Amino acid sequence: MLQTLSLYFSYPFVRYAFIVGILISLCSSLLGVTLVLKRFSFIGDGLSHVAFGAIAIASVLNLTNNMLLVLPITIIAAILLLRTGQNAKIKGDAAIAMISVSSLAIGYLLMNIFSKSSNLTGDVCSTLFGSTSILTLTPLHVWLCVILSILVIAAFIIFYNKIFAVTFDETFAQAIGTHASIFNLVIAIIIAIIIVLAMNLVGSLLISALVIFPALSAMRIFKSFKSVTICSAIISVVCSALGLLISVVGGTPVGSTIVGIDLSCFLIFSLIGFLMTKRKPSFLPVSLILISLLLIGCSKNSAITKAQEEQTIPLLANSVIPTKESVIQMPDIPSMDEIKAMHTDYIPSGIVDNDLSNMNANMIFAEIFNLVLMPDEFIGRTFRMKGNFAVYVNETSGNKYFSIIIPDATQCCQQGIDIICLGDMKYPEDFPKIGSEIMVTGQFNSITTDEGLSFNYLVMSEEDFIPLH
């Protein structure tokens, strides 16, 4: 186990995930107590759906940095909800519900009508449930998260007394001279920043759990605002770190794993609170039912994991496996024969720099994503990986290309890389059936097209292309 953890933490994207995950969980827990006490627990849900709609608009506009659009729209929505929720004709809970469903529907509609992505289902799934977004962060994303997190924490500490006053009695706070509307504005901006940051961690559908579970857990034991806030922060950081650790090692979906840990923590704190007070709380029957369901779910997951380990195709056991050639539109790139001619002097080094064959799907997907995103950092390195054999045809030139396709842990997104097999192998007689599992070992290379696009691939000998079935 320790050797596996040491290997995984040698990858920069794992370290980035833990840095960002811990910062996001810390920030979300600070405002969670305020939102619960102000009866705005579901504002995270509503704002996350607003952010989803903004992401859809950004994708339609082909913005390279969607944060420039998503963050302002989410902040505006948060301000409108918190400042007008008590005085408007449409009250807070109804306003949140209305904005939530309409933003989600409009966002998905826009993505269906205007999106040019070849994997729309995967894009939507990743946005809603987090998928492996947290494992595909770039240094720019990490620094942006660090800066915004520092601003959020600093604002909370500086305005702590004012936020406390506005949280418990806004009318009294106004009577003693506190500008409640200004601090509601501060709270709204902080919440919006947290929501946008947290979408990478748990996805838009699970953000509310990240915000409210730590606060509710702390309230089972502690009663003062400061104690609840501190305990909530500790719970949130520990649960997120543990969830990320389980997800990285076990290959489970990141967002769902973190929320599951948060739920378990809430049940434990509820039990502790019950034992401390020796009173029978109204939520005890519900807690017992949830504990039973959790234990049943854990036992089923263990059985499924064991069965998958015994299957011959564990990586794609429950995902969409390619079964025929795909025709896609792509820029003019050299044919496979032309690429082979570039590597006539290729000699396998016999040394594997990155062995992904024994890693879980989360880790493999994230590494492939980084290969595609930052190819220059990996050129010349030798990779070994398992996946499914796929063939696609360039609609423009009619040339065929081979690739290895790998799904992520949520089984709804796929990522792959092209493979160039040197030698005299002929398609289709010398190649496995499309969709079959293969293991390949090859040197990573990249060429740039006339349009400035990168075509990334692994070049290998016949002996290093191994059909597993």
XYZ file of C-alpha atoms in Angstrom:
469
model
C 0.000 0.000 0.000
C 2.718 2.495 0.963
C 4.631 1.649 -2.208
C 1.512 2.284 -4.278
C 0.891 5.612 -2.552
C 4.514 6.624 -3.065
C 4.221 5.791 -6.761
C 0.969 7.708 -7.198
C 2.234 10.785 -5.343
C 5.204 10.910 -7.681
C 2.761 12.143 -10.331
C 2.299 15.935 -10.206
C -1.436 15.778 -10.975
C -2.046 13.741 -7.783
C -0.236 16.347 -5.692
C -2.198 19.107 -7.431
C -5.454 17.279 -6.670
C -4.704 17.082 -2.939
C -3.648 20.739 -2.716
C -6.754 21.974 -4.494
C -9.079 19.474 -2.797
C -7.984 20.456 0.703
C -8.216 24.187 -0.050
C -11.684 23.862 -1.579
C -12.988 21.767 1.310
C -11.604 24.262 3.838
C -13.233 27.228 2.093
C -16.573 25.491 1.639
C -16.773 24.520 5.313
C -16.268 28.099 6.519
C -19.441 29.376 4.894
C -21.368 26.152 5.387
C -22.264 27.038 8.980
C -23.591 30.443 7.921
C -25.673 28.987 5.104
C -27.207 26.303 7.329
C -28.138 28.810 10.044
C -29.586 31.276 7.495
C -31.701 28.467 5.964
C -29.836 28.734 2.682
C -28.435 25.217 2.639
C -29.490 24.616 -0.944
C -28.025 27.810 -2.347
C -24.950 25.770 -3.254
C -27.118 23.499 -5.342
C -28.766 26.410 -7.121
C -25.536 28.291 -7.789
C -23.781 25.167 -9.024
C -26.500 24.753 -11.640
C -26.070 28.397 -12.598
C -22.366 27.681 -13.022
C -23.248 24.665 -15.175
C -25.300 26.925 -17.448
C -22.414 29.400 -17.610
C -20.001 26.586 -18.509
C -22.343 25.574 -21.327
C -22.327 29.147 -22.660
C -18.521 29.281 -22.385
C -18.199 26.023 -24.335
C -20.526 27.339 -27.047
C -18.418 30.509 -27.293
C -15.227 28.374 -27.383
C -13.672 30.267 -24.466
C -10.300 28.785 -23.536
C -10.689 29.931 -19.909
C -14.324 29.520 -18.914
C -13.599 30.953 -15.452
C -13.768 34.446 -16.990
C -17.460 33.902 -17.698
C -18.525 31.377 -15.059
C -17.290 33.282 -12.011
C -19.013 36.656 -12.761
C -22.336 34.977 -13.660
C -22.267 32.869 -10.483
C -21.418 35.899 -8.337
C -24.327 37.879 -9.823
C -26.715 34.998 -9.182
C -25.493 34.659 -5.574
C -25.976 38.385 -4.937
C -29.504 38.316 -6.341
C -30.463 35.282 -4.253
C -29.031 36.503 -0.938
C -29.971 40.174 -1.215
C -33.477 39.802 -2.564
C -34.390 36.368 -1.168
C -36.156 37.776 1.929
C -37.837 40.798 0.351
C -38.761 39.647 -3.141
C -42.167 38.307 -4.115
C -40.475 34.981 -4.868
C -38.924 33.844 -1.581
C -35.465 32.329 -1.196
C -36.289 28.638 -1.421
C -38.568 29.084 -4.438
C -36.035 31.373 -6.139
C -33.257 28.815 -5.638
C -35.422 26.013 -7.046
C -36.450 28.101 -10.050
C -32.909 29.217 -10.880
C -31.524 25.726 -10.266
C -33.722 23.777 -12.662
C -33.860 26.479 -15.347
C -30.068 26.942 -15.444
C -29.499 23.202 -15.609
C -32.058 22.751 -18.388
C -30.866 25.717 -20.455
C -27.219 24.704 -20.049
C -27.853 21.156 -21.230
C -30.011 22.442 -24.099
C -27.259 24.797 -25.273
C -24.647 22.047 -25.097
C -26.837 19.749 -27.171
C -27.629 22.355 -29.824
C -24.321 24.166 -30.195
C -21.580 22.000 -28.686
C -18.960 20.677 -31.120
C -17.558 18.152 -28.656
C -17.292 14.566 -29.831
C -18.052 13.331 -26.313
C -21.022 15.413 -25.136
C -22.195 12.783 -22.655
C -18.749 12.632 -21.090
C -18.523 16.445 -20.846
C -21.907 16.662 -19.117
C -21.125 13.773 -16.779
C -17.779 15.270 -15.814
C -19.377 18.639 -15.050
C -22.257 17.176 -13.034
C -20.370 14.613 -10.980
C -16.807 15.931 -10.987
C -15.503 12.760 -12.640
C -11.702 13.045 -12.767
C -11.586 16.822 -13.281
C -9.673 17.195 -10.031
C -7.004 14.811 -11.394
C -6.534 16.780 -14.609
C -5.603 20.161 -13.151
C -2.843 22.261 -14.665
C -0.423 24.412 -12.629
C -2.433 27.477 -13.744
C -5.614 26.023 -12.237
C -3.766 25.205 -9.027
C -2.376 28.709 -8.616
C -5.761 30.246 -9.397
C -7.349 28.051 -6.736
C -4.649 28.922 -4.199
C -5.080 32.663 -4.757
C -8.882 32.565 -4.587
C -8.783 30.319 -1.515
C -6.449 32.725 0.288
C -8.825 35.591 -0.527
C -11.821 33.617 0.757
C -10.114 32.611 4.023
C -8.777 36.146 4.578
C -12.209 37.688 3.970
C -13.850 35.254 6.390
C -11.282 35.972 9.130
C -11.392 39.755 8.666
C -15.192 39.967 8.640
C -15.793 37.119 11.083
C -17.618 39.221 13.718
C -19.815 40.897 11.115
C -20.654 37.592 9.431
C -21.521 36.202 12.867
C -23.882 39.088 13.580
C -25.579 38.931 10.178
C -25.945 35.158 10.441
C -27.870 35.096 13.742
C -29.940 38.283 13.636
C -29.747 40.506 10.591
C -32.322 42.973 11.954
C -30.426 43.441 15.223
C -27.161 43.800 13.293
C -28.686 46.632 11.281
C -30.024 48.280 14.436
C -26.546 48.516 15.990
C -25.079 50.053 12.848
C -23.818 47.028 10.916
C -24.325 47.369 7.181
C -25.964 43.974 6.772
C -26.467 44.402 3.034
C -22.736 44.895 2.495
C -21.819 41.773 4.431
C -24.536 39.807 2.682
C -22.783 40.916 -0.495
C -19.443 39.658 0.877
C -21.045 36.329 1.796
C -22.580 36.060 -1.679
C -19.252 36.675 -3.428
C -17.437 34.175 -1.207
C -20.122 31.541 -1.802
C -19.953 32.046 -5.563
C -16.156 31.645 -5.582
C -16.414 28.470 -3.484
C -19.053 26.987 -5.795
C -17.000 27.605 -8.935
C -13.890 26.118 -7.335
C -15.750 23.103 -5.928
C -17.201 22.053 -9.293
C -13.841 20.535 -10.213
C -13.824 18.520 -6.999
C -17.296 17.012 -6.680
C -19.267 18.291 -9.692
C -22.287 20.573 -9.721
C -24.797 18.011 -8.420
C -22.840 17.188 -5.243
C -21.622 20.626 -4.145
C -24.351 21.103 -1.521
C -23.071 18.053 0.345
C -19.563 19.520 0.466
C -20.969 22.738 1.955
C -23.562 21.499 4.456
C -22.405 18.051 5.654
C -19.374 19.276 7.673
C -21.480 22.008 9.312
C -24.293 19.619 10.198
C -21.808 17.073 11.549
C -20.141 19.658 13.806
C -23.533 20.835 15.071
C -24.261 17.357 16.417
C -21.619 17.901 19.137
C -20.688 21.577 19.399
C -23.061 24.478 20.075
C -21.072 27.715 19.763
C -20.564 29.363 16.377
C -16.768 29.386 16.665
C -16.541 25.758 17.797
C -18.863 24.592 15.040
C -16.899 26.543 12.427
C -13.518 25.160 13.531
C -14.830 21.594 13.807
C -16.558 21.923 10.437
C -13.292 23.002 8.805
C -11.401 20.053 10.312
C -14.104 17.577 9.288
C -14.245 18.917 5.744
C -10.476 18.788 5.218
C -10.133 15.290 6.689
C -13.089 13.902 4.713
C -11.882 15.401 1.434
C -8.322 14.159 1.946
C -9.577 10.683 2.848
C -12.000 10.668 -0.086
C -9.267 11.699 -2.512
C -6.949 9.056 -1.093
C -9.535 6.303 -1.528
C -10.391 7.529 -5.008
C -6.766 7.645 -6.168
C -5.896 4.237 -4.755
C -9.196 2.459 -5.404
C -10.217 4.071 -8.686
C -13.611 5.256 -7.401
C -15.305 8.479 -8.618
C -13.776 11.390 -6.727
C -16.897 13.441 -6.005
C -19.080 10.530 -4.951
C -16.349 9.117 -2.706
C -15.858 12.413 -0.857
C -19.602 12.854 -0.329
C -19.844 9.246 0.905
C -17.112 9.946 3.471
C -18.940 13.140 4.524
C -22.145 11.145 5.005
C -20.345 8.523 7.090
C -18.821 11.274 9.239
C -22.251 12.842 9.776
C -23.667 9.507 10.955
C -20.747 8.990 13.344
C -21.070 12.493 14.813
C -24.839 12.018 15.123
C -24.253 8.872 17.149
C -21.664 10.610 19.325
C -24.027 13.530 19.884
C -26.800 11.123 20.873
C -24.548 9.356 23.378
C -23.372 12.668 24.830
C -26.843 14.119 25.336
C -28.508 10.768 26.183
C -31.615 12.003 24.454
C -33.325 10.282 21.602
C -33.086 12.696 18.662
C -35.708 12.664 15.954
C -33.132 11.819 13.301
C -31.954 8.616 15.002
C -34.210 6.251 12.993
C -33.083 7.917 9.782
C -29.447 7.612 10.864
C -29.844 3.914 11.597
C -31.411 3.342 8.177
C -28.611 5.276 6.456
C -25.947 3.318 8.365
C -27.568 0.054 7.271
C -27.693 1.207 3.654
C -24.069 2.341 3.866
C -22.924 -1.053 5.189
C -24.931 -2.876 2.516
C -23.477 -0.606 -0.176
C -19.929 -1.207 1.073
C -20.400 -4.974 1.013
C -21.843 -4.851 -2.496
C -19.013 -2.617 -3.698
C -16.471 -5.082 -2.289
C -18.183 -7.951 -4.104
C -18.284 -6.000 -7.348
C -14.615 -5.045 -7.021
C -13.627 -8.681 -6.435
C -15.709 -9.843 -9.411
C -14.153 -7.180 -11.648
C -10.653 -8.247 -10.610
C -11.475 -11.806 -11.733
C -12.882 -10.664 -15.088
C -10.659 -10.771 -18.118
C -11.617 -7.222 -19.134
C -11.821 -5.281 -15.867
C -11.033 -1.871 -17.301
C -14.055 -1.621 -19.572
C -16.405 -4.004 -17.829
C -19.259 -1.508 -17.535
C -18.463 1.170 -20.125
C -19.273 1.676 -23.767
C -16.788 -0.427 -25.727
C -16.135 0.452 -29.383
C -17.427 -2.292 -31.681
C -16.829 -0.861 -35.148
C -14.788 1.685 -37.046
C -15.626 5.304 -36.312
C -15.631 8.001 -38.980
C -14.566 11.389 -37.636
C -13.699 14.756 -39.103
C -10.135 15.774 -38.334
C -7.413 17.993 -39.820
C -5.110 16.686 -42.520
C -2.410 14.627 -40.790
C 0.118 12.160 -42.191
C -1.076 8.617 -42.818
C 0.132 5.778 -40.609
C 2.564 4.639 -43.332
C 4.046 8.145 -43.488
C 4.409 8.235 -39.700
C 6.019 4.787 -39.723
C 8.596 6.097 -42.226
C 9.612 8.705 -39.625
C 10.577 5.954 -37.181
C 12.538 3.451 -39.291
C 15.430 3.692 -36.816
C 13.218 3.063 -33.762
C 14.683 0.567 -31.290
C 12.761 -0.328 -28.121
C 14.704 0.815 -25.074
C 13.516 -2.069 -22.913
C 12.898 0.417 -20.086
C 9.365 1.525 -19.204
C 9.321 5.070 -17.838
C 5.612 5.109 -16.953
C 3.873 1.782 -16.360
C 0.136 2.461 -16.316
C -0.895 -1.152 -16.835
C -1.401 -1.867 -13.131
C -2.962 1.460 -12.198
C -6.666 2.063 -11.724
C -8.766 3.792 -14.355
C -8.670 7.191 -12.590
C -4.888 7.360 -12.676
C -4.624 6.097 -16.247
C -7.230 8.537 -17.522
C -5.544 11.476 -15.785
C -2.111 10.575 -17.187
C -3.499 10.187 -20.716
C -5.230 13.545 -20.326
C -1.915 15.138 -19.390
C -0.238 13.489 -22.384
C -2.784 15.129 -24.655
C -2.695 18.471 -22.848
C 1.083 18.841 -22.409
C 2.723 16.566 -25.019
C 6.081 18.349 -25.043
C 6.776 17.235 -21.465
C 6.487 13.526 -22.338
C 8.117 13.172 -25.772
C 10.597 10.297 -25.843
C 9.267 8.605 -22.709
C 8.139 4.970 -22.866
C 4.632 4.133 -21.628
C 2.892 0.836 -20.971
C -0.906 0.788 -20.698
C -4.001 -1.359 -21.021
C -7.124 -0.369 -22.881
C -9.428 -1.280 -25.737
C -8.459 -1.411 -29.385
C -10.265 1.127 -31.587
C -10.098 2.083 -35.254
C -11.224 5.356 -36.732
C -11.251 6.800 -40.239
C -10.377 10.358 -41.213
C -13.456 11.567 -43.050
C -11.382 13.971 -45.152
C -8.581 11.674 -46.337
C -10.039 8.221 -45.734
C -6.917 7.156 -43.817
C -7.328 4.656 -40.991
C -5.765 5.133 -37.560
C -5.495 2.844 -34.538
C -5.871 3.914 -30.924
C -6.147 2.594 -27.394
C -9.223 3.832 -25.522
C -9.387 4.114 -21.724
C -12.436 5.130 -19.662
C -12.340 6.967 -16.348
C -13.786 5.635 -13.117
C -17.296 7.030 -13.647
C -17.566 4.960 -16.855
C -19.028 7.906 -18.791
C -15.943 9.609 -20.206
C -13.283 8.195 -22.486
C -9.790 9.262 -23.381
C -7.329 7.611 -25.684
C -4.125 7.886 -27.639
C -3.158 6.814 -31.137
C -0.809 3.875 -31.609
C 1.642 3.286 -34.477
C 2.714 -0.347 -34.700
C 5.893 -0.852 -36.746
C 6.427 -3.999 -38.756
C 4.458 -5.921 -41.352
C 1.123 -6.268 -39.529
C -1.849 -5.907 -41.864
C -5.290 -4.683 -40.918
C -7.659 -6.368 -40.193
C -6.187 -9.888 -40.364
C -3.238 -9.264 -37.995
C -5.099 -7.090 -35.500
C -7.549 -8.022 -32.750
C -11.272 -7.427 -32.917
C -12.320 -3.818 -32.342
C -13.151 -3.396 -28.663
C -10.816 -6.145 -27.493
C -8.506 -5.401 -24.598
C -4.870 -4.844 -25.495
C -1.651 -3.945 -23.720
C 0.862 -1.750 -25.505
C 4.362 -0.483 -24.713
C 5.600 2.371 -26.828
C 7.515 5.611 -27.048
C 5.452 8.793 -26.877
C 5.799 11.173 -29.823
C 3.960 14.176 -31.186
C 3.811 15.956 -34.529
C 2.278 19.329 -35.303
C -0.074 19.812 -38.244
C -0.106 22.816 -40.586
C -3.045 24.160 -38.554
C -0.885 24.142 -35.404
C -2.635 21.120 -33.842
C -0.749 18.306 -32.114
C -1.136 14.683 -33.194
C 0.054 12.498 -30.299
C 0.834 8.799 -30.558
C 2.800 5.859 -29.198
C 5.216 4.163 -31.582
C 6.033 0.515 -30.880
C 7.279 -2.737 -32.326
C 5.014 -5.690 -33.163
C 6.160 -7.490 -30.019
C 4.987 -4.626 -27.828
C 1.425 -4.715 -29.224
C -0.170 -7.509 -27.190
C -3.832 -8.576 -27.607
C -5.055 -9.902 -24.262
C -7.973 -11.861 -25.752
